[in-house]
PDB file of C-alpha atoms in Angstrom:
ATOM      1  CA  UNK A   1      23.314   8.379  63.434  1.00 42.00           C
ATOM      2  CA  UNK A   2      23.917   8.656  59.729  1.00 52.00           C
ATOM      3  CA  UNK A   3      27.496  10.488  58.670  1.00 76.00           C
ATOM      4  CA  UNK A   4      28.209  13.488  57.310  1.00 85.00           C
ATOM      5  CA  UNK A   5      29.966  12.862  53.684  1.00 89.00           C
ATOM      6  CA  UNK A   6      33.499  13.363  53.643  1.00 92.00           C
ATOM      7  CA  UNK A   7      35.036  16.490  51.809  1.00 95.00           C
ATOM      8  CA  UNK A   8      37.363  16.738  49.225  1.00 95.00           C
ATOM      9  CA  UNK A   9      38.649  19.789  48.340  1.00 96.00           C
ATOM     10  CA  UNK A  10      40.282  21.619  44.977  1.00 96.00           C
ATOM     11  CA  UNK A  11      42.231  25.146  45.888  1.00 92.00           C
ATOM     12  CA  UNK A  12      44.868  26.135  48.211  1.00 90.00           C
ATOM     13  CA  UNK A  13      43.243  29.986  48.163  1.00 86.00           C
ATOM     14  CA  UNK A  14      42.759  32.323  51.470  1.00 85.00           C
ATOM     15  CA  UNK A  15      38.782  31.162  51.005  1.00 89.00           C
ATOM     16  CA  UNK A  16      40.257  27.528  51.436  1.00 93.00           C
ATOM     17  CA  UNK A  17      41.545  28.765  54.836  1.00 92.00           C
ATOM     18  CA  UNK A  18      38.046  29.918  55.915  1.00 92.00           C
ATOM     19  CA  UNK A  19      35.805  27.824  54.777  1.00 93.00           C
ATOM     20  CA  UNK A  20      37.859  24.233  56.221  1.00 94.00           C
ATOM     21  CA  UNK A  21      37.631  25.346  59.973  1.00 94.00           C
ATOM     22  CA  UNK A  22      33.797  26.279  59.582  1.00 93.00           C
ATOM     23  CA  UNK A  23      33.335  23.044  57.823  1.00 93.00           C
ATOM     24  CA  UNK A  24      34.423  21.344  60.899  1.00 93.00           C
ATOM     25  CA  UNK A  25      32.782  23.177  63.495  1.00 92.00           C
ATOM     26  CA  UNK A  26      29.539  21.747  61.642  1.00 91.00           C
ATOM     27  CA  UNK A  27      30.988  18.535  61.275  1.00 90.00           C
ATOM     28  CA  UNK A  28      32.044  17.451  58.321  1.00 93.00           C
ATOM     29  CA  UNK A  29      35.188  16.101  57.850  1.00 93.00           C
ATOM     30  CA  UNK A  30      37.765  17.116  55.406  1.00 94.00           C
ATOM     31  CA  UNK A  31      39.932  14.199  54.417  1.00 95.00           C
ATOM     32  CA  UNK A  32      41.699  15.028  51.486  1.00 96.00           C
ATOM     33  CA  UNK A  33      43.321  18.565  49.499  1.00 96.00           C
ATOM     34  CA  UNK A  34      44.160  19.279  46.231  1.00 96.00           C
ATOM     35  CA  UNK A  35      47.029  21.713  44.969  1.00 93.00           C
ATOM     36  CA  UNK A  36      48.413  23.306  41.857  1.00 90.00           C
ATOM     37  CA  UNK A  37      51.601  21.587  42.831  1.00 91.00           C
ATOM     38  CA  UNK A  38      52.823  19.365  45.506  1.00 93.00           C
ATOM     39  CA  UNK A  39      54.419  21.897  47.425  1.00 93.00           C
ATOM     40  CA  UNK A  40      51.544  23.895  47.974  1.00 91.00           C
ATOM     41  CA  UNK A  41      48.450  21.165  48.364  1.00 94.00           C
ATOM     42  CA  UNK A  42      51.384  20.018  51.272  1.00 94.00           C
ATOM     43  CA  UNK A  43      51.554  23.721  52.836  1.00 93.00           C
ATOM     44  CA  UNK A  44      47.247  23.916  53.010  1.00 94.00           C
ATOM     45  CA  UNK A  45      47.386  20.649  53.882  1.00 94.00           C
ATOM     46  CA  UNK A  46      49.938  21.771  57.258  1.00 94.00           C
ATOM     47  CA  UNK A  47      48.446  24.314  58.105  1.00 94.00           C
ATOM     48  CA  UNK A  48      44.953  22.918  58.403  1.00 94.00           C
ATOM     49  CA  UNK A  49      45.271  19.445  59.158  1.00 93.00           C
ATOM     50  CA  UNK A  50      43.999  17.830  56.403  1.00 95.00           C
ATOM     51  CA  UNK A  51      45.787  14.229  56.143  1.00 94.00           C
ATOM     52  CA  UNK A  52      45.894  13.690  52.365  1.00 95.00           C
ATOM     53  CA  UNK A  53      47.164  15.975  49.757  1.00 95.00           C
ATOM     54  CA  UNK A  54      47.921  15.647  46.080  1.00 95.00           C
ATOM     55  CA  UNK A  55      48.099  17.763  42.776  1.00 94.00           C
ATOM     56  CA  UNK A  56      46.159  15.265  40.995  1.00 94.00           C
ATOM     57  CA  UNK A  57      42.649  15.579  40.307  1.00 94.00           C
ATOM     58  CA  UNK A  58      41.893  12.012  40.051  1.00 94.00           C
ATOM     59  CA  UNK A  59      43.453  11.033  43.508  1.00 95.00           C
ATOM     60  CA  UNK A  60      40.745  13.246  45.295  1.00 95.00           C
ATOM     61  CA  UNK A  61      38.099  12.032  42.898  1.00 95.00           C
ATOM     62  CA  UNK A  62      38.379   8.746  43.140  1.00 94.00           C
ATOM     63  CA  UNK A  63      38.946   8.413  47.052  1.00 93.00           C
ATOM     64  CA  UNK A  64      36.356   6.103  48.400  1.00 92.00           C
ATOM     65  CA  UNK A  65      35.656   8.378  51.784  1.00 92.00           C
ATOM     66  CA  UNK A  66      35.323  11.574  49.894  1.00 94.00           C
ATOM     67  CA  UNK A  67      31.082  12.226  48.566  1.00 94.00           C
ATOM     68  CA  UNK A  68      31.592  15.732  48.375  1.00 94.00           C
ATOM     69  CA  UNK A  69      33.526  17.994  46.264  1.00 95.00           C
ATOM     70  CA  UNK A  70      34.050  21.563  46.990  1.00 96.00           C
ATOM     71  CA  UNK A  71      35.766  23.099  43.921  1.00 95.00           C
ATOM     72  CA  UNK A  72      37.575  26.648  45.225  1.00 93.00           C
ATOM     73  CA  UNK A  73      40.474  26.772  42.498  1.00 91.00           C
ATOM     74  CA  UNK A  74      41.040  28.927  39.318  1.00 89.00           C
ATOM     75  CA  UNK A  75      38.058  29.250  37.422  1.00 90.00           C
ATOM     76  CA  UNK A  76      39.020  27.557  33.616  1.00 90.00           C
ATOM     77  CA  UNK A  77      39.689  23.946  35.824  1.00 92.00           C
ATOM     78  CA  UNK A  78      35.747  24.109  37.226  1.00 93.00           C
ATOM     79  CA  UNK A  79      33.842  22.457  34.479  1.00 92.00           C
ATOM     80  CA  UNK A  80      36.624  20.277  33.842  1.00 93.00           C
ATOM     81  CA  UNK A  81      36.304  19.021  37.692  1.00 94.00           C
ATOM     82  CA  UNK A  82      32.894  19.366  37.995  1.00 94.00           C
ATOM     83  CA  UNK A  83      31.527  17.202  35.332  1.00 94.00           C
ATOM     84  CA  UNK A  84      34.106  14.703  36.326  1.00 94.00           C
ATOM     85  CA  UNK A  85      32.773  14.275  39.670  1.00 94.00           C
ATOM     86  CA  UNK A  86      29.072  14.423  38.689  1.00 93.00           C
ATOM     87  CA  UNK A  87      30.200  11.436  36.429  1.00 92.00           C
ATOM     88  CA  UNK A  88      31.383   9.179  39.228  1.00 93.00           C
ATOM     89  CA  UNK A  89      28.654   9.708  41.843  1.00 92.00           C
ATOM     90  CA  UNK A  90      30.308  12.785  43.649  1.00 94.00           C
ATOM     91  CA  UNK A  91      27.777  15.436  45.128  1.00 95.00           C
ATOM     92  CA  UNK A  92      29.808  19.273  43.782  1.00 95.00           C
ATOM     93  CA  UNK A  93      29.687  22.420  45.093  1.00 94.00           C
ATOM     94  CA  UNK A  94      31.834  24.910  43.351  1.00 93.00           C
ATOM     95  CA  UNK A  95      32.679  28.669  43.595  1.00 90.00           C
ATOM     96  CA  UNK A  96      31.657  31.070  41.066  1.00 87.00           C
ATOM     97  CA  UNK A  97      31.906  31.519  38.091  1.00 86.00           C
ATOM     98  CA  UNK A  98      30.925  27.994  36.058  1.00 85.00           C
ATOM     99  CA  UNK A  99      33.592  28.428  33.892  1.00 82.00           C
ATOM    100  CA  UNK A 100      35.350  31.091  31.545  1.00 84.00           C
ATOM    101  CA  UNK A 101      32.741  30.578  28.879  1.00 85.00           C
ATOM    102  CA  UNK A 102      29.348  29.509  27.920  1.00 85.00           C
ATOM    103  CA  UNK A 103      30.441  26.043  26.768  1.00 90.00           C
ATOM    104  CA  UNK A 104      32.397  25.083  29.770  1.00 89.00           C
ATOM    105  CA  UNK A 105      28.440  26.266  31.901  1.00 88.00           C
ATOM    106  CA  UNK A 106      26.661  24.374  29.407  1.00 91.00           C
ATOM    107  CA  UNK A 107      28.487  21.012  30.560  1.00 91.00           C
ATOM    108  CA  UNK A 108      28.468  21.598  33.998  1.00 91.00           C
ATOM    109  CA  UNK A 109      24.438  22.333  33.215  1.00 91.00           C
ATOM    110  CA  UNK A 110      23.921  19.138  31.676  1.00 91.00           C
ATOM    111  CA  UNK A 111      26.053  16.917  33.809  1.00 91.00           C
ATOM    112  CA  UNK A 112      23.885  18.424  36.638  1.00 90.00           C
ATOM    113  CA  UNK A 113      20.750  17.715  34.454  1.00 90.00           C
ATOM    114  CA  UNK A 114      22.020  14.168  33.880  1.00 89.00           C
ATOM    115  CA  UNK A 115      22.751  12.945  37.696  1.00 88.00           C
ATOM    116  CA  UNK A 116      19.690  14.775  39.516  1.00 88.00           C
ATOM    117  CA  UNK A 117      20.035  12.867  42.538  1.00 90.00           C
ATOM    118  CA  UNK A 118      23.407  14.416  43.315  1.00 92.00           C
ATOM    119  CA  UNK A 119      23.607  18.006  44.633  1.00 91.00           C
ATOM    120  CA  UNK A 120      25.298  20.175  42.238  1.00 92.00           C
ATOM    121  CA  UNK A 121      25.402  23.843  43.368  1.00 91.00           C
ATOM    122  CA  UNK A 122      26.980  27.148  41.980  1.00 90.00           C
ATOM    123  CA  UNK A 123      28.210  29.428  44.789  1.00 87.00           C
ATOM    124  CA  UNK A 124      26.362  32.671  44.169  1.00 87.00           C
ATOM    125  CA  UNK A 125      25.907  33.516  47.863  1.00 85.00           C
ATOM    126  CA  UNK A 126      24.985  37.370  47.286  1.00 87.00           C
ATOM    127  CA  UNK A 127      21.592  36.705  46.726  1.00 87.00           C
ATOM    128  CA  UNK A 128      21.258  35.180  50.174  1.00 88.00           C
ATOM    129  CA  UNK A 129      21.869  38.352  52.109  1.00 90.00           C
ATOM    130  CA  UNK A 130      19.360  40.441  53.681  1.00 92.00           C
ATOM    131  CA  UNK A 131      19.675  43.293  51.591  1.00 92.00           C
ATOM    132  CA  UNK A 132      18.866  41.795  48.532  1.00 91.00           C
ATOM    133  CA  UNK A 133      16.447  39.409  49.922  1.00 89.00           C
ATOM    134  CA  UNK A 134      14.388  42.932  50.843  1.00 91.00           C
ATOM    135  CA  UNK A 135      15.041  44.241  47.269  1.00 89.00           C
ATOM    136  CA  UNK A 136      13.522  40.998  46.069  1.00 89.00           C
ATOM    137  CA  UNK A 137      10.682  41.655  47.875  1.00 87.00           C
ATOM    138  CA  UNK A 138      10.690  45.127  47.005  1.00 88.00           C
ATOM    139  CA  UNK A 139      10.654  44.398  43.162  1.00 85.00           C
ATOM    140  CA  UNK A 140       8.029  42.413  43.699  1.00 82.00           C
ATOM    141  CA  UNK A 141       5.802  44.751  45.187  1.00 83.00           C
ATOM    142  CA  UNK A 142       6.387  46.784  42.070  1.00 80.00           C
ATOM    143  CA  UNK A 143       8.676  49.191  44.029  1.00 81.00           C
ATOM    144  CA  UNK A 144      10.601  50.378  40.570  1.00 77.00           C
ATOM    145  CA  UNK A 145       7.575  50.012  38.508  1.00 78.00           C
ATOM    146  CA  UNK A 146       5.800  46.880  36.958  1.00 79.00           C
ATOM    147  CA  UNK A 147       8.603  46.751  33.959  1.00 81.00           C
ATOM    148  CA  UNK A 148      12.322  46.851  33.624  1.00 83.00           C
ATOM    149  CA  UNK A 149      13.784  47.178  30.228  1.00 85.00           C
ATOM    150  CA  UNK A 150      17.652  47.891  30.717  1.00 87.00           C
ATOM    151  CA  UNK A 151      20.034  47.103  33.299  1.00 89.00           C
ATOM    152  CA  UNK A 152      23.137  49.678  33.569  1.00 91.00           C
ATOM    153  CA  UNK A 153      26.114  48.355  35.212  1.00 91.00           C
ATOM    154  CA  UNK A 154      29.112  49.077  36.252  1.00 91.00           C
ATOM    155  CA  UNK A 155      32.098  47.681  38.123  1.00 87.00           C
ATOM    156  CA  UNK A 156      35.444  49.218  39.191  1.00 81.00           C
ATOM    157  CA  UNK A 157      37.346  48.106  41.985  1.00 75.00           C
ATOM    158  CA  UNK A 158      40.746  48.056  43.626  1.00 73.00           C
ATOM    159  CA  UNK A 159      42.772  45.395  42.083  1.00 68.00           C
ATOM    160  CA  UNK A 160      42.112  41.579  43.111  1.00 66.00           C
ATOM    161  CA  UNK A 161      45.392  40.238  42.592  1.00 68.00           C
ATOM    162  CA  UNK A 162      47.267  39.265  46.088  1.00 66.00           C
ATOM    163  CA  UNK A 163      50.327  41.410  46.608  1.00 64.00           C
ATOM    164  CA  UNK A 164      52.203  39.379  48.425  1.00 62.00           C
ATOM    165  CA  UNK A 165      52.027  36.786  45.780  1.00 63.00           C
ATOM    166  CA  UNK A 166      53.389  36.560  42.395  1.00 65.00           C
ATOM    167  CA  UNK A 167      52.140  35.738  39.040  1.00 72.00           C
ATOM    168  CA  UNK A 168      49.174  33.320  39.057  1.00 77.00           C
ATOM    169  CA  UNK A 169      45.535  32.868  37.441  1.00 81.00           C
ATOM    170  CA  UNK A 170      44.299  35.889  39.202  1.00 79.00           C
ATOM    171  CA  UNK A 171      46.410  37.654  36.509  1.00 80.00           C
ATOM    172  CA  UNK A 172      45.545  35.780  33.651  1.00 83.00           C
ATOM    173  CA  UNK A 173      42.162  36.458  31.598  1.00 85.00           C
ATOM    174  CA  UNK A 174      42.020  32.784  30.042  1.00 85.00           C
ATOM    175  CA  UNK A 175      42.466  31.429  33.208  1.00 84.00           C
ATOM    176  CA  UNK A 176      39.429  33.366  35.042  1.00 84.00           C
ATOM    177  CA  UNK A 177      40.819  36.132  36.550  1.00 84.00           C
ATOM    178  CA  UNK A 178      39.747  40.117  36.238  1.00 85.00           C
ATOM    179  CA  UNK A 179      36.426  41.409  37.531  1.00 87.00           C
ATOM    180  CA  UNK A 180      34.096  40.092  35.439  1.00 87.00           C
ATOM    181  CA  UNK A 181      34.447  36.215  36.432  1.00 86.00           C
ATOM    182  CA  UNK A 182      34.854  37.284  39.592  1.00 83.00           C
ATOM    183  CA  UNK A 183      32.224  40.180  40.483  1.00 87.00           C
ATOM    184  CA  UNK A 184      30.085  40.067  37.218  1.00 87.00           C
ATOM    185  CA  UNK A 185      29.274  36.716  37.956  1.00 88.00           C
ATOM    186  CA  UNK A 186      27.826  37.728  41.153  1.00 89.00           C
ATOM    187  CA  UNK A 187      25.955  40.661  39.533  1.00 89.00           C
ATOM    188  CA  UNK A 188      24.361  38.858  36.555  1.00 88.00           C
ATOM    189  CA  UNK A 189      23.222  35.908  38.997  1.00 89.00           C
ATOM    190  CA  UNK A 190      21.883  38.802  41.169  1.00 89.00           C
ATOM    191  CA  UNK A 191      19.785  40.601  38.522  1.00 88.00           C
ATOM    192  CA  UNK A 192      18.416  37.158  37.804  1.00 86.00           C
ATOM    193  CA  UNK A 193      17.649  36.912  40.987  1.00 88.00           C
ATOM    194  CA  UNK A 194      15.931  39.966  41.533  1.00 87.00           C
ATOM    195  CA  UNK A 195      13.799  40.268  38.790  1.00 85.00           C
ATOM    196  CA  UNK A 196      13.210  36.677  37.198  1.00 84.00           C
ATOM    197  CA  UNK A 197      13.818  38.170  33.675  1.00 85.00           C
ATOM    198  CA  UNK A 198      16.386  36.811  31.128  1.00 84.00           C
ATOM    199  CA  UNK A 199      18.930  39.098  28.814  1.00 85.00           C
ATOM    200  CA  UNK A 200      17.728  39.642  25.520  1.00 87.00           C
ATOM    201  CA  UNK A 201      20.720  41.400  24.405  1.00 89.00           C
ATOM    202  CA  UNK A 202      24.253  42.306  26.203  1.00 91.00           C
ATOM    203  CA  UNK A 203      26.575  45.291  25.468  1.00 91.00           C
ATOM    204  CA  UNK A 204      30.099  45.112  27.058  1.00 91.00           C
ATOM    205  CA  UNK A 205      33.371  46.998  27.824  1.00 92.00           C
ATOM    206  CA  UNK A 206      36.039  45.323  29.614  1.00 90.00           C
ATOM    207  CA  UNK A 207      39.845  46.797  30.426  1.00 89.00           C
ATOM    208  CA  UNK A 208      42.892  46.043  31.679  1.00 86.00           C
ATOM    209  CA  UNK A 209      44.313  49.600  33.374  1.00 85.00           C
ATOM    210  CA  UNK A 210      47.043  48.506  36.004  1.00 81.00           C
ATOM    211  CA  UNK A 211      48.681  45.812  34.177  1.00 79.00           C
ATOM    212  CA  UNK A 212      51.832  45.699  36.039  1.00 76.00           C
ATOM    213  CA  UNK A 213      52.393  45.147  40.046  1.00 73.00           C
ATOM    214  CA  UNK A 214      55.190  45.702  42.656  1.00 72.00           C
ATOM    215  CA  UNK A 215      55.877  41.500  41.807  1.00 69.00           C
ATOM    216  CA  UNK A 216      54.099  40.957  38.552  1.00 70.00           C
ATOM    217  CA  UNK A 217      56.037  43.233  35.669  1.00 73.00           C
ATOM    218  CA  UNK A 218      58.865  43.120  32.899  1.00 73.00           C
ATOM    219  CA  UNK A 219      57.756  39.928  30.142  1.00 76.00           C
ATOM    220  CA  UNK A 220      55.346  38.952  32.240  1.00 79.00           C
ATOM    221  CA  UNK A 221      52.018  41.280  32.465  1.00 83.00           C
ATOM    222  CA  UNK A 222      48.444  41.372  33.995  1.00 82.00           C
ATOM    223  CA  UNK A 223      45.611  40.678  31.383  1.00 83.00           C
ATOM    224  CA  UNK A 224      42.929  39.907  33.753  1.00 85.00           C
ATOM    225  CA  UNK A 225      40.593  43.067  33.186  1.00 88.00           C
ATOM    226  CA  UNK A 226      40.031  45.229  36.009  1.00 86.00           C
ATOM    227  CA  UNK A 227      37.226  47.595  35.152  1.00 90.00           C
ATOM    228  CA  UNK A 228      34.042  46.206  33.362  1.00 91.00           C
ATOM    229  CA  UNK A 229      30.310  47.804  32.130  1.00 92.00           C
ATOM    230  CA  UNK A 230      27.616  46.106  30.675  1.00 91.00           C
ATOM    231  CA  UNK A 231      24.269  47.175  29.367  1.00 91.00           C
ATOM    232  CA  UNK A 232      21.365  43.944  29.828  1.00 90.00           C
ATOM    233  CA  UNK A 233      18.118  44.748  27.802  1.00 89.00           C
ATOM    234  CA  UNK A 234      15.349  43.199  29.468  1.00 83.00           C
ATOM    235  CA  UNK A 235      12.636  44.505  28.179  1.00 70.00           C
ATOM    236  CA  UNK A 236       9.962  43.003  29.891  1.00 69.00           C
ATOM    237  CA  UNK A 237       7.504  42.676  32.945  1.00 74.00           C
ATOM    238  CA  UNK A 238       9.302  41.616  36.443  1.00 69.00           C
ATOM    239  CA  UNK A 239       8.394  37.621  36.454  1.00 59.00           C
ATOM    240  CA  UNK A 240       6.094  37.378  39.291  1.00 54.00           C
ATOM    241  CA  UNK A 241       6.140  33.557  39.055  1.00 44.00           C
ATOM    242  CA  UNK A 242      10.174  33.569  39.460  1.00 48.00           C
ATOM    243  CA  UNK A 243      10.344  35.724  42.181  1.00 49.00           C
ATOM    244  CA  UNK A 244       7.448  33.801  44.228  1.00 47.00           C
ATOM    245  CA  UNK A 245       9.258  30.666  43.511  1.00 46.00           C
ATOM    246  CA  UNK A 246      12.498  31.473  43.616  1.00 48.00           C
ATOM    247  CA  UNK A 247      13.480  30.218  39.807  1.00 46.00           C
ATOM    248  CA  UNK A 248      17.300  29.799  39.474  1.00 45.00           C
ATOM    249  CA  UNK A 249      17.559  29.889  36.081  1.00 41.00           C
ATOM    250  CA  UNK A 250      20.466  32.300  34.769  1.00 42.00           C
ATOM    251  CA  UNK A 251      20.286  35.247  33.379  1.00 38.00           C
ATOM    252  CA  UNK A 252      21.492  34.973  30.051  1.00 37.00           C
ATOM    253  CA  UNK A 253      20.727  32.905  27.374  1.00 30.00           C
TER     254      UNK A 253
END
């Protein structure tokens, strides 16, 4: 019976916590963990088993029993692991969004472009829910019309910084945190989705309005935006070929 490929994975996050016992229950194994620091890749690593642990990239990376990499940390280290991985033979699966800017999702596009025969996947899981996969099929039966031309959105949410931690990337902008990386992502990959049409132009507002916490305050503040809108112009007929074959290609270009 062939074997599952081992796991290696990057984060020590409450999703790490899910996802490693559900992993198992399918059988895969999960041999090694990485960690911002020492101290807490040794914690995860406890509390779910795992026997190796490290807060160095490379000593996951380069582990000959681990083929697949699931990359759950902050969000401006996923291109930077990504790419690495794809470059030494390492199938990737890593959580939204691909990186903090278009550069950092243009290498992670052409490392996957470059190594085809590995998977290399971007976890935008929305569009696999039943609701949307009606709306799909909703659009496509021309539902809202035969044309779309501007996409109104708007996102405001109770804050996603953990309380009962204190400052980390969730609070920082550069590093990937606020509501856009986090719940935009999910919403442009969706609209994609949905109607197989690309942005032709993008109008934005992002702000920060709590920037202080209980634990996060004084010379250290929250910059990680918690309120966002954005205006997509379409401005075009809803892609019958995309939604028939299910095109992946993102939204904006």
């Amino acid at each position: 019976m062939k074997m599952l490929p081992g796991i290696g994975v990057f984060g020590t996050g409450s999703v790490v916590r899910i996802i490693v016992p559900f992993l198992r229950a399918k059988g895969f194994v999960v041999v090694a963990i990485w960690g911002r620091t020492p101290a807490s890749a040794q914690q995860v690593a406890k509390e779910l088993s795992i026997p190796f642990y490290t807060s160095k990239v490379d000593e996951v990376l380069l582990r000959k029993d681990v083929d697949l990499i699931f990359v759950l940390c902050s969000p401006h280290l996923h291109a930077q692991i990504s790419v690495k991985a794809l470059g030494i033979g390492k199938h990737v699966l890593c959580d939204r969004p691909a990186g903090i800017c278009q550069n950092d999702a243009l290498k992670m596009v052409k490392a996957s472009q470059y190594y085809p025969s590995l998977i290399s996947i971007v976890n935008h899981s929305l569009r696999f829910l039943p609701a949307f996969t009606m709306m799909r099929k909703c659009l496509r039966d021309n539902y809202v019309g035969k044309r779309i031309d501007l996409c109104d959105v708007r996102i405001r949410i109770s804050s996603l910084i953990d309380e009962t931690e204190g400052y980390d990337w969730t609070c920082d902008e550069r590093m990937g945190g606020g509501i856009l990386t986090l719940v935009g992502s999910h919403v442009i990959d969706l609209l994609s989705f949905l109607t197989g049409l690309r942005a032709t132009r993008v109008h934005g507002v992002i702000r920060t309005f709590e920037s202080e916490t209980a634990r996060v305050q004084g010379i250290r503040r929250v910059t990680a935006p918690d309120f966002a809108t954005f205006q997509l112009e379409l401005g075009g007929p809803i892609n019958d070929y995309n939604l028939l074959t299910g095109d992946r290609a993102p939204l904006l270009v």
